[in-house]
């Protein structure tokens, strides 16, 4: 258990001043127990734009850097939110921990197992917390489902699905003009590039790295046709990226088997026309939840008429099994971007920093979630061969206990921190 | 093109007198251009029960056998509907073709590639048609989607999903008492045991064996927990099957890559609580269809607000793009089990037999669809290794043309056979 000194203010720097920074910076500036002290980005104009936001809020300038190492050398930083391009997340997190600063890694996949091992070893050597900043772990739906799982409503878990369905054709294909890293990633890589929104909540459902672990993975990618078709219509054949060899398949699906025998299906689906979805699905011996259809089904309902077994709406259960964190959040007033989840994940970081403790997600979460990208690329590169999942805990997963500290914990539903009682058990 | 003589009556025998036989036999008995002439089953009581149904309809007995070879030696049989246990489908189909009788294979997976090759070689040597009796190819939804695909509504196809979601825990776990072959199959095999309902329509969407083919496959199975939990509740721990080592995983998922770069996801999901579903999903560069949600989404709708892109109901399109076969069927009065699809697939067989022609599905369809089961077992047995898909056409798939004969054809939407005009093109 990390025991740095408690703080009255969490002094936070941002590494990377792109879209994500501009989304979360206003939330941090709003928090009275946070002081944003620095920002860095290799593009000076982006860093300056972020700094201007901070200056408007504080009435005085904050430090601006183009090099993250220079920023990390500053004294007045307790932690760094890393919202830079995907390929730089690990490097910056490692440097942050070495500088003694909380490393809070925003969503994005890894690029090599070697760098993920270095991330883990650096955390172990320095003892500095490293948090996987997966906002979807704190979504109302996912936290409610976590609560239902922990209360046994689905029985023994058998299979879980999730993914990232988001039409990003505009963001990706015009990413070069907008200096967005997605352009290069989609042009040159083929894999599950963005697993966090799915694997984050799922890993917590399945106790990954704490009694369970991901053992093997296999991925398959469809052809890449969506960006060609999109650019052909928007820019015509003369535009160089229209007929460029986009590497990323339009649909990348990944199957993972866990030590407990559970299977996971992930879907990465961002370059064909579609509406937003995270494909959430939980299957157990007693019931199921389906996010897209917003419904549940429990055993015994409609028994004797298997053909006609009918699911029912999720909404009443969303109310009945609402996670205590969300009850409190709604009582105090939901705020922040993406329906409140950005606020919650930042608070999880900030409150850990203020207490001087570990965070609700740790370096093993970060490494194993980011490893999905690396392993998926490996599998696709070798014709959908199965790849073994590294055990970043080096055997400790068998005995590692849930992290129960703080009301933002995701390993159990901790109710001690809330005024209200625990949600009513089933049948009450 | 098979050119046996046209017939006034199709004389049909049934191999296997279990549930499926008792479902389709009444339909055949109702058809004035069909004469059911024989039935066989290794269980004499089952064969007699089927024969009694025929005798009630015809007022005279039909021939009853316990051995399919004895039945196939009879003169008064033009074709055999093979609705026996899965493992016997290929053997009986091979023997039927050798006896000069149409071999119509009901749903079910294969057990070895060797027998599937023998099926193909026997058809090639005898010239006798072999039909894959996949009723779901003739479902209103699937035929409408086929029509929409052929009219280009989804653009270039990229990814298709399907499966078999059906709570069969009662049928499987009490299958020993009921002499149902599922008991043994689930106890001893682990794979995509029942791919037909999904891969049949999908193969037609993707022109498999006629310009495209399935190239590689990989499967993963979850643990088997559903039947244990179910039997424990229904029969208790003392019942021997409760804690038996059921081999079949509760959720088996299979990813297939096609020569055209399209991917297919199949889900076999029959031993956990759930409602019925076939998981239909079609993704292209211009739009998507989702069966479970009964909705569609087309490019450009909600443009500029990617987050809010909203799907719309499928029902209006189901009307607008209704396949001409279903328009006629509804006009004449939908009849038969499973919402009419059993009637249609039987009529596809019978009308081919009456004309003395090939059938809308052929031995390459049958072999490749049944091969999914074999390859899925292989992949799971080797830790989700990718397996190469055999090319049963031996290279002919590149140049094979759509089979356009008859109004039941599934390779194109043939409108010549219907009184009405083709469905209105988009925008009209």
Tab-separated table of C-alpha atoms in Angstrom, chain A residues 61-407:
chain	number	residue	atom	x	y	z
A	61	UNK	CA	-0.070	31.635	-16.097
A	62	UNK	CA	0.936	27.999	-15.666
A	63	UNK	CA	4.135	26.400	-16.894
A	64	UNK	CA	4.232	25.245	-20.518
A	65	UNK	CA	6.607	22.651	-21.991
A	66	UNK	CA	7.180	20.907	-25.291
A	67	UNK	CA	9.245	18.160	-23.655
A	68	UNK	CA	7.688	15.977	-20.982
A	69	UNK	CA	11.012	15.300	-19.250
A	70	UNK	CA	11.549	18.980	-18.615
A	71	UNK	CA	8.054	19.165	-17.183
A	72	UNK	CA	8.629	16.150	-14.944
A	73	UNK	CA	11.702	17.818	-13.460
A	74	UNK	CA	9.477	20.443	-11.820
A	75	UNK	CA	8.908	20.293	-8.082
A	76	UNK	CA	5.305	21.494	-8.047
A	77	UNK	CA	3.798	18.411	-9.664
A	78	UNK	CA	2.364	15.480	-7.672
A	79	UNK	CA	0.924	13.580	-10.590
A	80	UNK	CA	0.620	13.578	-14.362
A	81	UNK	CA	-2.458	12.824	-16.433
A	82	UNK	CA	-1.084	11.315	-19.630
A	83	UNK	CA	-3.379	12.191	-22.493
A	84	UNK	CA	-0.814	12.283	-25.276
A	85	UNK	CA	-0.716	10.146	-28.419
A	86	UNK	CA	-1.082	6.419	-27.712
A	87	UNK	CA	2.485	5.466	-28.552
A	88	UNK	CA	3.914	7.833	-25.930
A	89	UNK	CA	1.737	6.797	-22.960
A	90	UNK	CA	4.090	4.161	-21.573
A	91	UNK	CA	7.257	6.187	-21.965
A	92	UNK	CA	5.794	9.203	-20.195
A	93	UNK	CA	4.253	7.062	-17.436
A	94	UNK	CA	7.595	5.392	-16.782
A	95	UNK	CA	9.355	8.749	-16.630
A	96	UNK	CA	6.658	10.125	-14.325
A	97	UNK	CA	7.009	7.284	-11.818
A	98	UNK	CA	10.794	7.661	-11.899
A	99	UNK	CA	10.274	11.343	-11.077
A	100	UNK	CA	8.087	10.276	-8.126
A	101	UNK	CA	4.824	11.505	-9.640
A	102	UNK	CA	1.526	9.607	-9.917
A	103	UNK	CA	1.253	8.305	-13.486
A	104	UNK	CA	-2.371	8.410	-14.651
A	105	UNK	CA	-2.620	6.861	-18.105
A	106	UNK	CA	-5.560	7.823	-20.297
A	107	UNK	CA	-7.225	5.315	-22.682
A	108	UNK	CA	-5.205	3.799	-25.501
A	109	UNK	CA	-3.446	0.561	-26.369
A	110	UNK	CA	0.170	-0.461	-25.970
A	111	UNK	CA	2.728	-0.917	-28.715
A	112	UNK	CA	5.059	-3.587	-27.331
A	113	UNK	CA	5.096	-6.082	-24.487
A	114	UNK	CA	8.579	-4.908	-23.609
A	115	UNK	CA	7.406	-1.388	-22.777
A	116	UNK	CA	4.515	-2.793	-20.733
A	117	UNK	CA	6.924	-4.913	-18.711
A	118	UNK	CA	9.075	-1.835	-18.162
A	119	UNK	CA	5.980	-0.006	-16.968
A	120	UNK	CA	5.305	-2.783	-14.444
A	121	UNK	CA	8.916	-3.053	-13.277
A	122	UNK	CA	9.207	0.704	-12.898
A	123	UNK	CA	6.119	0.778	-10.715
A	124	UNK	CA	7.443	-2.090	-8.611
A	125	UNK	CA	10.847	-0.426	-8.218
A	126	UNK	CA	9.620	3.103	-7.510
A	127	UNK	CA	6.473	2.228	-5.550
A	128	UNK	CA	4.749	5.211	-7.179
A	129	UNK	CA	1.110	4.527	-8.156
A	130	UNK	CA	0.186	4.093	-11.808
A	131	UNK	CA	-3.516	4.388	-12.609
A	132	UNK	CA	-5.394	3.223	-15.714
A	133	UNK	CA	-7.764	6.158	-16.346
A	134	UNK	CA	-10.631	4.195	-17.858
A	135	UNK	CA	-13.662	6.456	-17.597
A	136	UNK	CA	-16.082	3.735	-18.735
A	137	UNK	CA	-15.383	1.797	-15.536
A	138	UNK	CA	-17.349	4.564	-13.832
A	139	UNK	CA	-20.332	4.662	-16.168
A	140	UNK	CA	-23.748	4.312	-14.556
A	141	UNK	CA	-24.522	1.191	-16.598
A	142	UNK	CA	-21.231	-0.554	-16.036
A	143	UNK	CA	-21.168	0.211	-12.302
A	144	UNK	CA	-24.753	-1.021	-11.945
A	145	UNK	CA	-23.835	-4.245	-13.727
A	146	UNK	CA	-20.769	-4.613	-11.498
A	147	UNK	CA	-23.064	-4.280	-8.493
A	148	UNK	CA	-25.462	-6.901	-9.911
A	149	UNK	CA	-22.565	-9.271	-10.597
A	150	UNK	CA	-21.224	-8.920	-7.074
A	151	UNK	CA	-24.711	-9.611	-5.723
A	152	UNK	CA	-24.816	-12.831	-7.756
A	153	UNK	CA	-27.742	-11.934	-10.008
A	154	UNK	CA	-26.121	-13.466	-13.092
A	155	UNK	CA	-24.940	-16.618	-11.299
A	156	UNK	CA	-21.526	-17.916	-12.310
A	157	UNK	CA	-20.096	-15.679	-15.045
A	158	UNK	CA	-19.330	-17.510	-18.290
A	159	UNK	CA	-18.936	-14.994	-21.110
A	160	UNK	CA	-18.658	-11.233	-21.413
A	161	UNK	CA	-18.654	-8.958	-24.437
A	162	UNK	CA	-17.709	-5.373	-25.004
A	163	UNK	CA	-16.211	-3.109	-27.606
A	164	UNK	CA	-15.929	0.280	-29.137
A	165	UNK	CA	-18.434	1.076	-31.831
A	166	UNK	CA	-17.981	4.671	-32.859
A	167	UNK	CA	-18.038	6.133	-36.344
A	168	UNK	CA	-14.657	7.891	-36.406
A	169	UNK	CA	-14.261	8.088	-40.170
A	170	UNK	CA	-14.048	11.870	-40.128
A	171	UNK	CA	-11.633	12.022	-37.180
A	172	UNK	CA	-9.395	9.300	-38.590
A	173	UNK	CA	-9.311	10.203	-42.242
A	174	UNK	CA	-8.794	13.926	-41.704
A	175	UNK	CA	-6.443	13.252	-38.812
A	176	UNK	CA	-3.370	14.338	-40.743
A	177	UNK	CA	-4.745	17.835	-41.279
A	178	UNK	CA	-5.817	17.898	-37.629
A	179	UNK	CA	-2.529	16.450	-36.344
A	180	UNK	CA	-4.465	13.582	-34.759
A	181	UNK	CA	-2.482	10.405	-34.037
A	182	UNK	CA	-5.334	8.201	-35.207
A	183	UNK	CA	-4.377	8.878	-38.835
A	184	UNK	CA	-0.970	7.228	-38.511
A	185	UNK	CA	-2.232	4.432	-36.307
A	186	UNK	CA	-4.983	3.441	-38.736
A	187	UNK	CA	-2.698	3.785	-41.724
A	188	UNK	CA	-0.006	1.517	-40.300
A	189	UNK	CA	-1.428	-0.770	-37.609
A	190	UNK	CA	-4.012	-3.545	-37.712
A	191	UNK	CA	-5.445	-4.634	-34.390
A	192	UNK	CA	-7.692	-3.889	-31.432
A	193	UNK	CA	-6.378	-0.344	-31.136
A	194	UNK	CA	-8.696	0.897	-28.401
A	195	UNK	CA	-9.638	-1.875	-25.967
A	196	UNK	CA	-9.938	0.115	-22.743
A	197	UNK	CA	-13.606	1.112	-22.807
A	198	UNK	CA	-14.506	-2.564	-23.036
A	199	UNK	CA	-11.757	-4.451	-21.256
A	200	UNK	CA	-11.662	-2.037	-18.311
A	201	UNK	CA	-15.130	-2.770	-16.953
A	202	UNK	CA	-14.924	-6.418	-18.075
A	203	UNK	CA	-11.645	-6.980	-16.221
A	204	UNK	CA	-13.341	-5.755	-13.075
A	205	UNK	CA	-16.376	-8.005	-13.652
A	206	UNK	CA	-14.044	-10.997	-13.959
A	207	UNK	CA	-11.550	-10.165	-11.165
A	208	UNK	CA	-8.668	-10.026	-13.638
A	209	UNK	CA	-5.284	-9.899	-11.871
A	210	UNK	CA	-7.023	-10.608	-8.554
A	211	UNK	CA	-8.012	-14.281	-8.607
A	212	UNK	CA	-8.334	-14.586	-12.363
A	213	UNK	CA	-6.295	-13.623	-15.378
A	214	UNK	CA	-6.438	-13.452	-19.160
A	215	UNK	CA	-4.624	-16.498	-20.531
A	216	UNK	CA	-4.856	-16.456	-24.317
A	217	UNK	CA	-6.079	-14.202	-27.080
A	218	UNK	CA	-6.887	-14.476	-30.757
A	219	UNK	CA	-7.907	-11.660	-33.141
A	220	UNK	CA	-9.258	-11.397	-36.656
A	221	UNK	CA	-9.566	-8.294	-38.808
A	222	UNK	CA	-11.867	-7.683	-41.735
A	223	UNK	CA	-10.630	-5.892	-44.811
A	224	UNK	CA	-10.307	-2.133	-44.684
A	225	UNK	CA	-13.039	-0.729	-46.908
A	226	UNK	CA	-14.742	1.950	-44.837
A	227	UNK	CA	-12.162	4.736	-45.069
A	228	UNK	CA	-11.662	4.227	-48.808
A	229	UNK	CA	-15.379	4.528	-49.443
A	230	UNK	CA	-15.708	7.497	-47.108
A	231	UNK	CA	-12.791	9.460	-48.556
A	232	UNK	CA	-13.782	8.639	-52.112
A	233	UNK	CA	-17.093	10.327	-51.452
A	234	UNK	CA	-15.711	13.240	-49.432
A	235	UNK	CA	-12.466	13.963	-51.271
A	236	UNK	CA	-12.499	11.949	-54.477
A	237	UNK	CA	-9.911	9.622	-55.941
A	238	UNK	CA	-7.271	12.347	-56.364
A	239	UNK	CA	-6.863	12.747	-52.584
A	240	UNK	CA	-3.775	10.717	-51.670
A	241	UNK	CA	-5.259	9.001	-48.597
A	242	UNK	CA	-8.343	7.790	-50.478
A	243	UNK	CA	-6.610	4.864	-52.100
A	244	UNK	CA	-3.814	4.563	-49.572
A	245	UNK	CA	-3.261	1.136	-48.022
A	246	UNK	CA	-5.088	1.711	-44.744
A	247	UNK	CA	-3.896	-1.118	-42.509
A	248	UNK	CA	-6.588	-1.187	-39.841
A	249	UNK	CA	-9.460	-3.557	-40.603
A	250	UNK	CA	-12.901	-2.035	-40.326
A	251	UNK	CA	-14.029	-4.669	-37.839
A	252	UNK	CA	-11.453	-6.235	-35.533
A	253	UNK	CA	-12.729	-8.896	-33.176
A	254	UNK	CA	-10.770	-10.430	-30.357
A	255	UNK	CA	-11.539	-13.510	-28.290
A	256	UNK	CA	-9.850	-13.927	-24.915
A	257	UNK	CA	-9.933	-16.932	-22.614
A	258	UNK	CA	-9.453	-16.494	-18.889
A	259	UNK	CA	-7.958	-18.789	-16.269
A	260	UNK	CA	-11.437	-19.297	-14.819
A	261	UNK	CA	-12.707	-20.586	-18.165
A	262	UNK	CA	-14.628	-17.412	-18.985
A	263	UNK	CA	-14.428	-16.021	-22.510
A	264	UNK	CA	-14.396	-12.397	-23.630
A	265	UNK	CA	-15.329	-11.014	-27.039
A	266	UNK	CA	-14.089	-7.530	-27.948
A	267	UNK	CA	-15.137	-5.621	-31.070
A	268	UNK	CA	-13.298	-2.613	-32.494
A	269	UNK	CA	-15.599	-0.980	-35.010
A	270	UNK	CA	-14.830	2.622	-35.949
A	271	UNK	CA	-14.620	3.009	-39.743
A	272	UNK	CA	-18.044	1.951	-40.992
A	273	UNK	CA	-21.324	3.800	-40.633
A	274	UNK	CA	-22.834	3.016	-37.241
A	275	UNK	CA	-24.219	4.563	-34.075
A	276	UNK	CA	-22.246	4.633	-30.845
A	277	UNK	CA	-22.127	1.433	-28.799
A	278	UNK	CA	-19.935	-0.388	-26.310
A	279	UNK	CA	-21.528	-3.796	-27.046
A	280	UNK	CA	-21.819	-4.592	-23.351
A	281	UNK	CA	-23.022	-8.110	-22.616
A	282	UNK	CA	-22.731	-10.307	-19.533
A	283	UNK	CA	-23.712	-13.980	-19.543
A	284	UNK	CA	-23.947	-16.209	-16.519
A	285	UNK	CA	-25.667	-19.374	-15.390
A	286	UNK	CA	-28.570	-17.323	-14.052
A	287	UNK	CA	-28.998	-14.440	-16.449
A	288	UNK	CA	-27.798	-11.962	-19.008
A	289	UNK	CA	-27.421	-8.238	-19.580
A	290	UNK	CA	-27.290	-6.604	-22.991
A	291	UNK	CA	-26.271	-2.983	-23.266
A	292	UNK	CA	-27.317	-2.269	-26.867
A	293	UNK	CA	-30.771	-3.656	-26.369
A	294	UNK	CA	-30.828	-2.123	-22.881
A	295	UNK	CA	-32.345	-5.268	-21.433
A	296	UNK	CA	-31.815	-8.196	-19.117
A	297	UNK	CA	-33.010	-11.745	-18.949
A	298	UNK	CA	-33.049	-13.982	-15.908
A	299	UNK	CA	-33.432	-17.735	-15.658
A	300	UNK	CA	-36.882	-19.094	-15.004
A	301	UNK	CA	-38.728	-16.243	-16.628
A	302	UNK	CA	-40.939	-17.808	-19.261
A	303	UNK	CA	-39.852	-21.302	-18.264
A	304	UNK	CA	-41.397	-24.096	-20.302
A	305	UNK	CA	-41.631	-21.887	-23.353
A	306	UNK	CA	-38.018	-21.649	-24.394
A	307	UNK	CA	-38.968	-20.329	-27.804
A	308	UNK	CA	-40.794	-17.387	-26.340
A	309	UNK	CA	-38.431	-16.498	-23.503
A	310	UNK	CA	-38.689	-12.753	-23.433
A	311	UNK	CA	-36.122	-10.287	-22.156
A	312	UNK	CA	-37.177	-7.293	-20.121
A	313	UNK	CA	-36.008	-3.678	-19.901
A	314	UNK	CA	-32.859	-2.889	-17.946
A	315	UNK	CA	-34.035	0.494	-16.695
A	316	UNK	CA	-35.908	-0.673	-13.569
A	317	UNK	CA	-32.832	-2.634	-12.476
A	318	UNK	CA	-30.634	0.337	-13.256
A	319	UNK	CA	-32.627	2.063	-10.566
A	320	UNK	CA	-32.864	-0.866	-8.149
A	321	UNK	CA	-29.191	-1.842	-8.254
A	322	UNK	CA	-27.701	1.580	-8.772
A	323	UNK	CA	-24.147	1.695	-7.469
A	324	UNK	CA	-23.826	3.807	-4.290
A	325	UNK	CA	-21.231	6.005	-6.016
A	326	UNK	CA	-23.823	6.968	-8.608
A	327	UNK	CA	-26.533	7.490	-6.023
A	328	UNK	CA	-24.284	10.007	-4.328
A	329	UNK	CA	-23.205	11.542	-7.649
A	330	UNK	CA	-26.814	12.100	-8.695
A	331	UNK	CA	-27.691	13.527	-5.305
A	332	UNK	CA	-24.817	16.012	-5.515
A	333	UNK	CA	-25.485	16.740	-9.190
A	334	UNK	CA	-23.938	14.854	-12.092
A	335	UNK	CA	-21.308	16.969	-13.801
A	336	UNK	CA	-18.528	16.776	-16.338
A	337	UNK	CA	-18.176	15.464	-19.857
A	338	UNK	CA	-19.338	12.133	-21.286
A	339	UNK	CA	-22.289	11.978	-18.948
A	340	UNK	CA	-20.271	12.336	-15.776
A	341	UNK	CA	-17.739	9.534	-16.195
A	342	UNK	CA	-14.819	11.870	-16.827
A	343	UNK	CA	-15.579	13.623	-13.562
A	344	UNK	CA	-15.684	10.352	-11.630
A	345	UNK	CA	-12.481	8.902	-13.023
A	346	UNK	CA	-10.651	12.168	-12.309
A	347	UNK	CA	-12.054	12.226	-8.767
A	348	UNK	CA	-10.829	8.637	-8.301
A	349	UNK	CA	-7.339	9.845	-9.165
A	350	UNK	CA	-7.504	13.093	-7.228
A	351	UNK	CA	-8.878	11.540	-4.027
A	352	UNK	CA	-6.177	8.857	-4.123
A	353	UNK	CA	-3.552	11.566	-4.549
A	354	UNK	CA	-4.997	13.627	-1.702
A	355	UNK	CA	-4.925	10.578	0.592
A	356	UNK	CA	-1.497	9.583	-0.638
A	357	UNK	CA	-2.662	6.056	-1.413
A	358	UNK	CA	-2.769	3.644	-4.336
A	359	UNK	CA	-5.482	4.125	-6.942
A	360	UNK	CA	-8.553	1.973	-7.724
A	361	UNK	CA	-6.837	0.716	-10.880
A	362	UNK	CA	-3.171	-0.106	-10.882
A	363	UNK	CA	-0.193	-0.851	-13.078
A	364	UNK	CA	-1.299	-4.475	-13.618
A	365	UNK	CA	-4.652	-3.234	-14.888
A	366	UNK	CA	-2.909	-0.707	-17.129
A	367	UNK	CA	-0.412	-3.222	-18.526
A	368	UNK	CA	-2.898	-6.022	-19.161
A	369	UNK	CA	-5.506	-3.747	-20.734
A	370	UNK	CA	-2.919	-2.114	-22.995
A	371	UNK	CA	-1.480	-5.546	-23.823
A	372	UNK	CA	-4.714	-6.444	-25.602
A	373	UNK	CA	-3.659	-4.110	-28.417
A	374	UNK	CA	-0.184	-5.580	-28.701
A	375	UNK	CA	-1.404	-9.183	-28.638
A	376	UNK	CA	-4.182	-8.454	-31.078
A	377	UNK	CA	-1.695	-7.055	-33.591
A	378	UNK	CA	0.519	-10.115	-33.093
A	379	UNK	CA	-2.360	-12.496	-33.642
A	380	UNK	CA	-3.568	-10.765	-36.802
A	381	UNK	CA	-0.014	-10.534	-38.126
A	382	UNK	CA	0.309	-14.302	-37.810
A	383	UNK	CA	-3.007	-15.241	-39.413
A	384	UNK	CA	-5.139	-15.152	-36.262
A	385	UNK	CA	-2.788	-17.373	-34.305
A	386	UNK	CA	-3.506	-17.678	-30.591
A	387	UNK	CA	-1.099	-15.714	-28.403
A	388	UNK	CA	-0.410	-16.315	-24.739
A	389	UNK	CA	-1.237	-13.458	-22.412
A	390	UNK	CA	1.703	-12.332	-20.261
A	391	UNK	CA	1.111	-12.557	-16.528
A	392	UNK	CA	2.308	-9.140	-15.444
A	393	UNK	CA	1.731	-10.095	-11.806
A	394	UNK	CA	4.257	-12.952	-12.135
A	395	UNK	CA	1.968	-15.412	-10.395
A	396	UNK	CA	0.626	-13.038	-7.773
A	397	UNK	CA	-2.813	-12.901	-9.456
A	398	UNK	CA	-3.776	-16.165	-7.770
A	399	UNK	CA	-3.665	-14.643	-4.323
A	400	UNK	CA	-4.044	-10.916	-4.924
A	401	UNK	CA	-7.034	-9.562	-2.973
A	402	UNK	CA	-9.543	-6.922	-4.084
A	403	UNK	CA	-8.411	-3.331	-3.604
A	404	UNK	CA	-11.038	-2.028	-1.220
A	405	UNK	CA	-9.656	1.376	-0.287
A	406	UNK	CA	-11.766	4.372	-1.180
A	407	UNK	CA	-15.289	4.744	-2.482
